[in-house]
Tab-separated table of C-alpha atoms and ligand atoms in Angstrom:
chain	number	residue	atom	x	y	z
A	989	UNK	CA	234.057	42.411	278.038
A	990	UNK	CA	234.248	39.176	276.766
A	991	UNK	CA	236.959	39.377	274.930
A	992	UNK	CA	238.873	41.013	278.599
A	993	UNK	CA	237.514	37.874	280.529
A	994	UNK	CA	238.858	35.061	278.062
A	995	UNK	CA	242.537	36.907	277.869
A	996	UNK	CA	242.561	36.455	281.597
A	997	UNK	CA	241.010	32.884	281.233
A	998	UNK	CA	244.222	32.590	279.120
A	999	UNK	CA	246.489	34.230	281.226
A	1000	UNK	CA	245.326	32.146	284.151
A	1001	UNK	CA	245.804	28.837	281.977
A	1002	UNK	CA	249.328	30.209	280.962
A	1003	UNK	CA	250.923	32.495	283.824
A	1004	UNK	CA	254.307	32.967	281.485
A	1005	UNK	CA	252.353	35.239	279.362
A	1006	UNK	CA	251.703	37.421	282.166
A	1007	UNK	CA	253.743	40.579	281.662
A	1008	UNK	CA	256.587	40.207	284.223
A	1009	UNK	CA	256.794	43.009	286.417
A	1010	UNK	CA	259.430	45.808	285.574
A	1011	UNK	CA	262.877	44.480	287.308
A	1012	UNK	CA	264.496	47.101	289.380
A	1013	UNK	CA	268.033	44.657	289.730
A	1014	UNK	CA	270.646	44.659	287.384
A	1015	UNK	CA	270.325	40.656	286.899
A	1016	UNK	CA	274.259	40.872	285.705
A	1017	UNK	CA	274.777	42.309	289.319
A	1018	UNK	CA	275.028	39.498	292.078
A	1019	UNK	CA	274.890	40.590	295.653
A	1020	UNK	CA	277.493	38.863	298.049
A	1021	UNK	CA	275.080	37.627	300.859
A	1022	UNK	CA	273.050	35.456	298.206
A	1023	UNK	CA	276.195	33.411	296.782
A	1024	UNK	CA	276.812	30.578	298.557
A	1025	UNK	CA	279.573	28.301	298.194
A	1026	UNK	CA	279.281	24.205	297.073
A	1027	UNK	CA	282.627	23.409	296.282
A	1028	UNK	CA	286.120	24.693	294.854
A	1029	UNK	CA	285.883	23.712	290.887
A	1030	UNK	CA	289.772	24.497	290.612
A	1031	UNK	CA	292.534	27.266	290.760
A	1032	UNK	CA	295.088	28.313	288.213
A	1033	UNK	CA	297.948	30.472	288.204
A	1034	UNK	CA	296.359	33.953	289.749
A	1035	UNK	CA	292.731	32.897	290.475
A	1036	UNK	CA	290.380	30.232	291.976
A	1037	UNK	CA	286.949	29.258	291.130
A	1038	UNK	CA	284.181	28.176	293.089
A	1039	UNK	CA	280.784	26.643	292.382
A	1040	UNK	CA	278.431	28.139	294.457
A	1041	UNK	CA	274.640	28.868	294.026
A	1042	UNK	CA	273.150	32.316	293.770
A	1043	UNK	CA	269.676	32.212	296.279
A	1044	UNK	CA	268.427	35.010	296.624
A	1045	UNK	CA	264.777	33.192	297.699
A	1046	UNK	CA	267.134	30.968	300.429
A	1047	UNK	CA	265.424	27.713	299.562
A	1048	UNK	CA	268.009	26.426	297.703
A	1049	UNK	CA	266.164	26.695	294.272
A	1050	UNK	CA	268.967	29.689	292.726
A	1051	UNK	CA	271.222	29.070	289.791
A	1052	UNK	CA	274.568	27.022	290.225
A	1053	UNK	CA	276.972	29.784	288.619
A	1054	UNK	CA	280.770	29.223	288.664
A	1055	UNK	CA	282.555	32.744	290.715
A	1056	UNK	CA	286.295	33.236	289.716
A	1057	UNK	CA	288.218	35.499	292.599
A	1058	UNK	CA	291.823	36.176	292.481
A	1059	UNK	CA	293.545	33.784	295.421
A	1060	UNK	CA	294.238	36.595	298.816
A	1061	UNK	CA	298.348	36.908	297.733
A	1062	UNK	CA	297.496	38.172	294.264
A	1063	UNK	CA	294.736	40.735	294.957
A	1064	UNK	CA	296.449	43.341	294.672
A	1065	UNK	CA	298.624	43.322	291.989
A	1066	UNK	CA	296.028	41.386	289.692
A	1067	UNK	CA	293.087	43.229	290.621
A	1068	UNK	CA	293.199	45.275	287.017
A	1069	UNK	CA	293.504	41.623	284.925
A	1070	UNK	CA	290.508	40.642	286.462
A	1071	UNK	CA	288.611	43.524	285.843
A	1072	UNK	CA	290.161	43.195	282.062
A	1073	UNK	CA	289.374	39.535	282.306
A	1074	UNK	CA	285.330	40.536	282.965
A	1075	UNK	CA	285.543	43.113	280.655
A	1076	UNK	CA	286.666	40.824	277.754
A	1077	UNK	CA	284.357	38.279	278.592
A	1078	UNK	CA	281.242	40.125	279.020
A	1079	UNK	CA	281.792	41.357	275.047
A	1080	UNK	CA	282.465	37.400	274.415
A	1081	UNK	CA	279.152	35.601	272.351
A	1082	UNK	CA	280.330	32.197	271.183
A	1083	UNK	CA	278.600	28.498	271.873
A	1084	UNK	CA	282.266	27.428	272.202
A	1085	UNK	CA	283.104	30.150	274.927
A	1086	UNK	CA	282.330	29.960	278.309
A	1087	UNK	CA	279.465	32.327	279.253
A	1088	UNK	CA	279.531	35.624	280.973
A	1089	UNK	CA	276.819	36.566	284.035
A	1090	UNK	CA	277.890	39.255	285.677
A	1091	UNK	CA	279.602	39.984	288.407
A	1092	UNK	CA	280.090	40.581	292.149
A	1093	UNK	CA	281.481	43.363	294.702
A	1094	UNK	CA	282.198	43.452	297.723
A	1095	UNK	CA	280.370	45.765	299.618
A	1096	UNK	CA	282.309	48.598	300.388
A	1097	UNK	CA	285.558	46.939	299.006
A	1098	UNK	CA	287.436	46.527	295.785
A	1099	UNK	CA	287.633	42.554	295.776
A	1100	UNK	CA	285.467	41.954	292.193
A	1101	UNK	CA	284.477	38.573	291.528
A	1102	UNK	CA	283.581	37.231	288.212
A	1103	UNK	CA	279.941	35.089	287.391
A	1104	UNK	CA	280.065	33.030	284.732
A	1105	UNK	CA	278.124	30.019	284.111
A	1106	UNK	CA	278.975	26.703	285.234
A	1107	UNK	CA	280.322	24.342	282.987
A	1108	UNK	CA	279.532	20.909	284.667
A	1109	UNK	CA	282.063	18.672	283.492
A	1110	UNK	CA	285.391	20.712	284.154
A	1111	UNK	CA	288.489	21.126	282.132
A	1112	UNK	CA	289.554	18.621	279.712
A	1113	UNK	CA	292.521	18.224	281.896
A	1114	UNK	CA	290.365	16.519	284.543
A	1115	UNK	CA	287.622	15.334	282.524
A	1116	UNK	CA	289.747	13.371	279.517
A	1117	UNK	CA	292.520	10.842	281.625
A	1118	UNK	CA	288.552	9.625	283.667
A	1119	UNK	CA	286.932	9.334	280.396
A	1120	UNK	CA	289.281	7.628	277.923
A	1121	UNK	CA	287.219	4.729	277.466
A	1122	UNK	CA	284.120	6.605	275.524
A	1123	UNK	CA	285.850	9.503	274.326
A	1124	UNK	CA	286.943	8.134	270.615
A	1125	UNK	CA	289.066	9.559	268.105
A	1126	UNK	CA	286.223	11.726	266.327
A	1127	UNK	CA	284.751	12.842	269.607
A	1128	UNK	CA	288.390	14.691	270.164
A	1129	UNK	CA	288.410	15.849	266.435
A	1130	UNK	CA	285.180	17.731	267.228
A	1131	UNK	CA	286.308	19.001	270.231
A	1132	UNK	CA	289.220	20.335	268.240
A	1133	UNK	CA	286.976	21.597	265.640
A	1134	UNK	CA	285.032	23.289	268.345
A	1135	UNK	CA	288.350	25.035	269.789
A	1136	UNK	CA	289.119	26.236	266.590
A	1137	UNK	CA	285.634	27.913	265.876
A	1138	UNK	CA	285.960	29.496	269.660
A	1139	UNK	CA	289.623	30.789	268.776
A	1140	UNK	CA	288.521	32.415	265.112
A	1141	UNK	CA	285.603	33.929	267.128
A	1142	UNK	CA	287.979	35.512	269.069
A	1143	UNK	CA	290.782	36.042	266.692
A	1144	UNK	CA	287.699	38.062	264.619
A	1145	UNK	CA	287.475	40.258	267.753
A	1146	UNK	CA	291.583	41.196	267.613
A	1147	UNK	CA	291.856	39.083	270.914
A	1148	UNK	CA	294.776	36.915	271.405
A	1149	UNK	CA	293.889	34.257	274.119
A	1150	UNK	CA	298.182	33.856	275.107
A	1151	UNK	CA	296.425	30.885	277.324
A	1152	UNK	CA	295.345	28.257	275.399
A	1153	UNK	CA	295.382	24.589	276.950
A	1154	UNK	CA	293.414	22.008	277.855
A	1155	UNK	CA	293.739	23.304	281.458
A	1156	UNK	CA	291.633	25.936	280.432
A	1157	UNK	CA	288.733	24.044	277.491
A	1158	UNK	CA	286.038	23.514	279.458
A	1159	UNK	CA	283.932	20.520	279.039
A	1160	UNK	CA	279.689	21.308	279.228
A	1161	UNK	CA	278.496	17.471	278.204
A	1162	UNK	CA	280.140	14.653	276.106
A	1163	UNK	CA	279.556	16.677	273.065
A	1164	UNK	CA	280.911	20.231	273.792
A	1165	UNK	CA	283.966	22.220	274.610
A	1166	UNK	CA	284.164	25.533	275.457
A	1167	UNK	CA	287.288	28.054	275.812
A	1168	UNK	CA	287.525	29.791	279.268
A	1169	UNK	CA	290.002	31.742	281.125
A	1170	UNK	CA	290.808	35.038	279.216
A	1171	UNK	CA	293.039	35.823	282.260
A	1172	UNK	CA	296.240	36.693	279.848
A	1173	UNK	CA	293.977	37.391	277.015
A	1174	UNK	CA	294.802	41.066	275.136
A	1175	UNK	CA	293.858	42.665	272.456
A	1176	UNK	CA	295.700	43.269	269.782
A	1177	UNK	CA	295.452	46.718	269.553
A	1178	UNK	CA	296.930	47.688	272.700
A	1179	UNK	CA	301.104	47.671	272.785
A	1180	UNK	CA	302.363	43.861	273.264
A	1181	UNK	CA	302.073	43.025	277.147
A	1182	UNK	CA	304.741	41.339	278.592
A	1183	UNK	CA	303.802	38.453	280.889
A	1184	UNK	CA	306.398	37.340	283.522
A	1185	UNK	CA	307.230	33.409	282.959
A	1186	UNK	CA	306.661	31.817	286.378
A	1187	UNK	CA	308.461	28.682	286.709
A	1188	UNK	CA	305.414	26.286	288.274
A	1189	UNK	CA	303.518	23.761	287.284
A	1190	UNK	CA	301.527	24.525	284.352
A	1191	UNK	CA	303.454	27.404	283.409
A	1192	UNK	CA	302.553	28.526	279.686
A	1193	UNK	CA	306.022	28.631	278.203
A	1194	UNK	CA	305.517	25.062	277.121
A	1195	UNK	CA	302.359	26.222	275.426
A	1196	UNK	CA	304.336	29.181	273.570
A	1197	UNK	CA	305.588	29.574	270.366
A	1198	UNK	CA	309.168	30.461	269.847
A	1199	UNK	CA	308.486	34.512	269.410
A	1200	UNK	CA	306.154	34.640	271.989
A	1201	UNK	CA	309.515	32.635	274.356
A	1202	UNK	CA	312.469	35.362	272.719
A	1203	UNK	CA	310.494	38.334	272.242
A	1204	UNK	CA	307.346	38.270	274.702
A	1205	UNK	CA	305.305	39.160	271.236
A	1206	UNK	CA	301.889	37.607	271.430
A	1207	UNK	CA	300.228	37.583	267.774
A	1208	UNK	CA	297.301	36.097	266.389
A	1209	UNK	CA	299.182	33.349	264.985
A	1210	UNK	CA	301.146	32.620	268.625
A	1211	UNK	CA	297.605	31.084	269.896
A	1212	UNK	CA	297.845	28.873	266.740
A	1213	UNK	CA	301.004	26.901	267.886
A	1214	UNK	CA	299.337	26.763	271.613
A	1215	UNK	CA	296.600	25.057	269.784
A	1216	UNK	CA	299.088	22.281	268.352
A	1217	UNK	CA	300.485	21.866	272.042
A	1218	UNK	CA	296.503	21.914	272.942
A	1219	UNK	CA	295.828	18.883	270.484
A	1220	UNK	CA	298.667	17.145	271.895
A	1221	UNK	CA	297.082	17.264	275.030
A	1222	UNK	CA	294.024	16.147	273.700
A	1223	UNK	CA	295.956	13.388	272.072
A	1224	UNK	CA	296.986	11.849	274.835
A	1225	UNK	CA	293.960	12.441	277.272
A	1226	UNK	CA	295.925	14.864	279.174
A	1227	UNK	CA	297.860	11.932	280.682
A	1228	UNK	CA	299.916	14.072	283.038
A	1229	UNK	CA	303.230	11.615	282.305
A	1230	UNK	CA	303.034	12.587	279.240
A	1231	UNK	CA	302.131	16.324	279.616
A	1232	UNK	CA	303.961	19.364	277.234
A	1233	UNK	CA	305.404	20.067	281.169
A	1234	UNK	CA	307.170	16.801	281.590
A	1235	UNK	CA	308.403	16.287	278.058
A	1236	UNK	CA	310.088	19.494	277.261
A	1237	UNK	CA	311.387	19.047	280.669
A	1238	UNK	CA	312.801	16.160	279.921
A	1239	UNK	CA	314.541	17.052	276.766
A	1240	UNK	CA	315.839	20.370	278.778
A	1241	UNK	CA	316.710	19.292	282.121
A	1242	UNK	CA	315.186	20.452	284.963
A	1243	UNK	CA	315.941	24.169	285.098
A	1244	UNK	CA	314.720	26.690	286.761
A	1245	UNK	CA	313.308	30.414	285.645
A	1246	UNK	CA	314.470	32.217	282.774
A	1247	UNK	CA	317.204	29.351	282.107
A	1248	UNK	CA	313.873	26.956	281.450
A	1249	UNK	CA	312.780	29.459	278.766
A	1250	UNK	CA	316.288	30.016	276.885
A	1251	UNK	CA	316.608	26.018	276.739
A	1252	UNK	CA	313.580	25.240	275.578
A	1253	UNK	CA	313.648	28.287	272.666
A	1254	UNK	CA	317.225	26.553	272.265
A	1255	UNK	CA	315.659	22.887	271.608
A	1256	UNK	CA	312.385	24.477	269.528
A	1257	UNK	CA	315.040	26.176	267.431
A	1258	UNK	CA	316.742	23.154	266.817
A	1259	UNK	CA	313.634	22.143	265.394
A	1260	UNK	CA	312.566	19.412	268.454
A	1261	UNK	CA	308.865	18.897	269.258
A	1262	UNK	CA	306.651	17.053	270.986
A	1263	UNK	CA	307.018	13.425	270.148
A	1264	UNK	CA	303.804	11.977	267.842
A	1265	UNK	CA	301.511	10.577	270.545
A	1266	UNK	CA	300.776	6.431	269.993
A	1267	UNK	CA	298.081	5.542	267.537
A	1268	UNK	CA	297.055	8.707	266.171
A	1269	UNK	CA	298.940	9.109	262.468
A	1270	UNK	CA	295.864	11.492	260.908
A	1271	UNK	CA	295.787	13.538	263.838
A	1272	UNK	CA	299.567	13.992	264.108
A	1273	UNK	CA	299.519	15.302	260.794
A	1274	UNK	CA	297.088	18.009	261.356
A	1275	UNK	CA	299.156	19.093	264.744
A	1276	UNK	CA	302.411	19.017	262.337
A	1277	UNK	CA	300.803	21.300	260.345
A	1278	UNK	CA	299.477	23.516	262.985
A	1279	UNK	CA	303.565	23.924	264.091
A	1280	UNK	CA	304.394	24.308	260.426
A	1281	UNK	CA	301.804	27.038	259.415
A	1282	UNK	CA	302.104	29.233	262.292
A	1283	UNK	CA	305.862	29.326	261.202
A	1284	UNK	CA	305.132	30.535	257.815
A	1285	UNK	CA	302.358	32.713	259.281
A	1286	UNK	CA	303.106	36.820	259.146
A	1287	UNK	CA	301.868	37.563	262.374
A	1288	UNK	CA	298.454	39.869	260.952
A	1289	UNK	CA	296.849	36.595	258.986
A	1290	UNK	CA	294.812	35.157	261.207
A	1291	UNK	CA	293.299	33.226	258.716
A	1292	UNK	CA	294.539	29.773	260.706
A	1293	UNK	CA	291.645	28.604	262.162
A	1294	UNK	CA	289.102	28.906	258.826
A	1295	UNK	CA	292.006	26.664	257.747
A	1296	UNK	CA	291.972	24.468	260.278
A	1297	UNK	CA	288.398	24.000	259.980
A	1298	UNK	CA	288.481	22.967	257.164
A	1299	UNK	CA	291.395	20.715	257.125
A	1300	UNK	CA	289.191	18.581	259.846
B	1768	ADP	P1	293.097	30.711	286.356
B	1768	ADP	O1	293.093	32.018	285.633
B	1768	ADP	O2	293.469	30.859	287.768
B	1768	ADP	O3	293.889	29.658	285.613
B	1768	ADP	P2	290.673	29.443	285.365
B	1768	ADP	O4	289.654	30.370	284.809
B	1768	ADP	O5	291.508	28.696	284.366
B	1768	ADP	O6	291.578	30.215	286.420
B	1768	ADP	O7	289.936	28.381	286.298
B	1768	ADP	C1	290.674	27.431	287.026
B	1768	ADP	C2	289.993	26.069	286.933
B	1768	ADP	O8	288.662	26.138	287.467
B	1768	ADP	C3	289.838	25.538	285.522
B	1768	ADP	O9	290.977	24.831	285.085
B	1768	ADP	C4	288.610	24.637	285.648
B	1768	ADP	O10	288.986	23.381	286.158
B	1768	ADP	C5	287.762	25.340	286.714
B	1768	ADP	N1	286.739	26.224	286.091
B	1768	ADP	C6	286.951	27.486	285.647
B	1768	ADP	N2	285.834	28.035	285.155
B	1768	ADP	C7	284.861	27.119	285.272
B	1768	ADP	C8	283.452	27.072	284.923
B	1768	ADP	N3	282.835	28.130	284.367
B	1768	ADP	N4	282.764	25.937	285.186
B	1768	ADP	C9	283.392	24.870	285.738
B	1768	ADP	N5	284.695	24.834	286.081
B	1768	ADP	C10	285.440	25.942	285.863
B	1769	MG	MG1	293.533	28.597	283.873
């Protein structure tokens, strides 16, 4: 009796030893009428994503989760990558990758929305050109490093991202990067996907290595040189003048469609490159190498980014 009274002395003192009641809800299921939008957090080439907060109580105490939807004129024939997309990332356990929640359906429809957490800082695309001043050299080397370790995660799962950029590295505090949108992302198992080029802004073929430009092959290895174009971003706190998009432009001419694609694999062939960004020699050398390894890279290493680790 005594011993019953002081356990629920205890329990009193400490209700989070209580046993929790049984939960009937899938907790990676998010109903519709409890998500309610704050603010768009950014779109990309098929999908948008919204912060919104998940309340089911309606007091305004629920989670801030980020929801990615595909935008109304893709729905349809993007539906399936999305789905892929969730499925991917819901198998995905890495510090330096974004993390999965669960999801959302429409009642009665098809329209699946993805939960993931939010990531409070944004891409490095927004977050680097505001915060130049106290991000230093070593604070980008880490994020690198960090990149890397998300990518050999990956890589050890036979996922190729095909996406990589700093459009897409998410920023959680000063200190941490992590990789997000597996929108393109496939496995290597499955036959090489072919991913029509879309001349916009931000189109990946200035991310892509030359194979990945004259044969639509995606390997392992093909994320590697994204990385390089990655670091250049980083290099340069994703100045937009000075963006992959605007230089490779420039040494093309502005072109349109497939014609952009067979003069840039015409300048990469002639061995041009990004220039070396001002005042970074050490880090130049490390991108150089990224470019130079993936060349000599069969396509089944994957060893790159233990390499790269290293090398940092
Ligand atoms: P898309 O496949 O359309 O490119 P992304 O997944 O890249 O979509 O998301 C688009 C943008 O939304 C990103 O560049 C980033 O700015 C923002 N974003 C995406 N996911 C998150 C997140 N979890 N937290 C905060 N911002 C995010
Ligand atoms: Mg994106």
């Amino acid at each position: 009796r005594a011993i019953v009274r002081d356990i629920d002395m205890l329990e009193e003192k400490n209700p989070s030893i209580k046993p929790k009641p049984t939960p009937e809800v899938d907790p990676t299921v998010f109903e519709k009428r409890f998500l309610r939008k704050v603010r768009d957090l950014g779109e990309g080439h098929f999908g948008k994503v919204e912060l919104c907060r998940y309340d089911p109580r309606g007091d305004k105490t629920g989670e801030l989760v980020a929801v990615k939807s595909l935008k109304p004129e893709n729905r349809e024939e993007q539906s399936t990558n999305l789905s892929r997309e969730i499925d991917i990332l819901k198998a995905l356990y890495h510090e330096n990758i974004v993390k999965y929640k669960g999801i959302c359906q429409e009642e009665g429809g098809q329209a699946i929305k993805l939960i993931m957490e939010y990531v409070p800082l944004g891409s490095l695309k927004e977050y680097l050109p505001r915060h130049k001043k106290d991000t230093s050299l070593s604070t980008l080397l880490s994020y690198s490093i960090q990149i890397c370790k998300g990518m050999d995660y990956l890589g050890s799962k036979n996922y190729i991202h095909r996406d990589l950029a700093a459009r897409n590295v998410l920023v959680e505090n000063e200190r941490t990067v992590k990789i997000g949108d597996f929108g393109l992302t496939k496995s290597i198992k499955e036959n090489e996907g072919y991913y029509t080029v879309k001349d916009e802004n931000d189109s990946p073929v200035f991310w892509y290595a030359p194979e990945c430009l004259t044969h639509c092959k995606f390997y392992l290895a093909s994320d590697v040189w994204s990385f390089g174009v990655t670091m250049y971003e980083l290099i340069t706190y994703c100045d937009s003048s000075k963006s992959p998009m605007t230089l490779f432009l420039g040494m093309i001419g502005r072109s349109q469609g497939q014609m952009t694609v067979i003069r840039l694999v015409k300048v990469l062939t002639e061995g041009r490159r990004l220039p070396r960004p001002e005042g970074c020699p050490e880090f130049y050398v490390f991108y150089v190498l990224c470019f130079i390894y993936k060349r000599n890279a069969k396509p089944t290493e994957g060893k790159e980014w233990e390499q790269s680790i290293k090398m940092f």
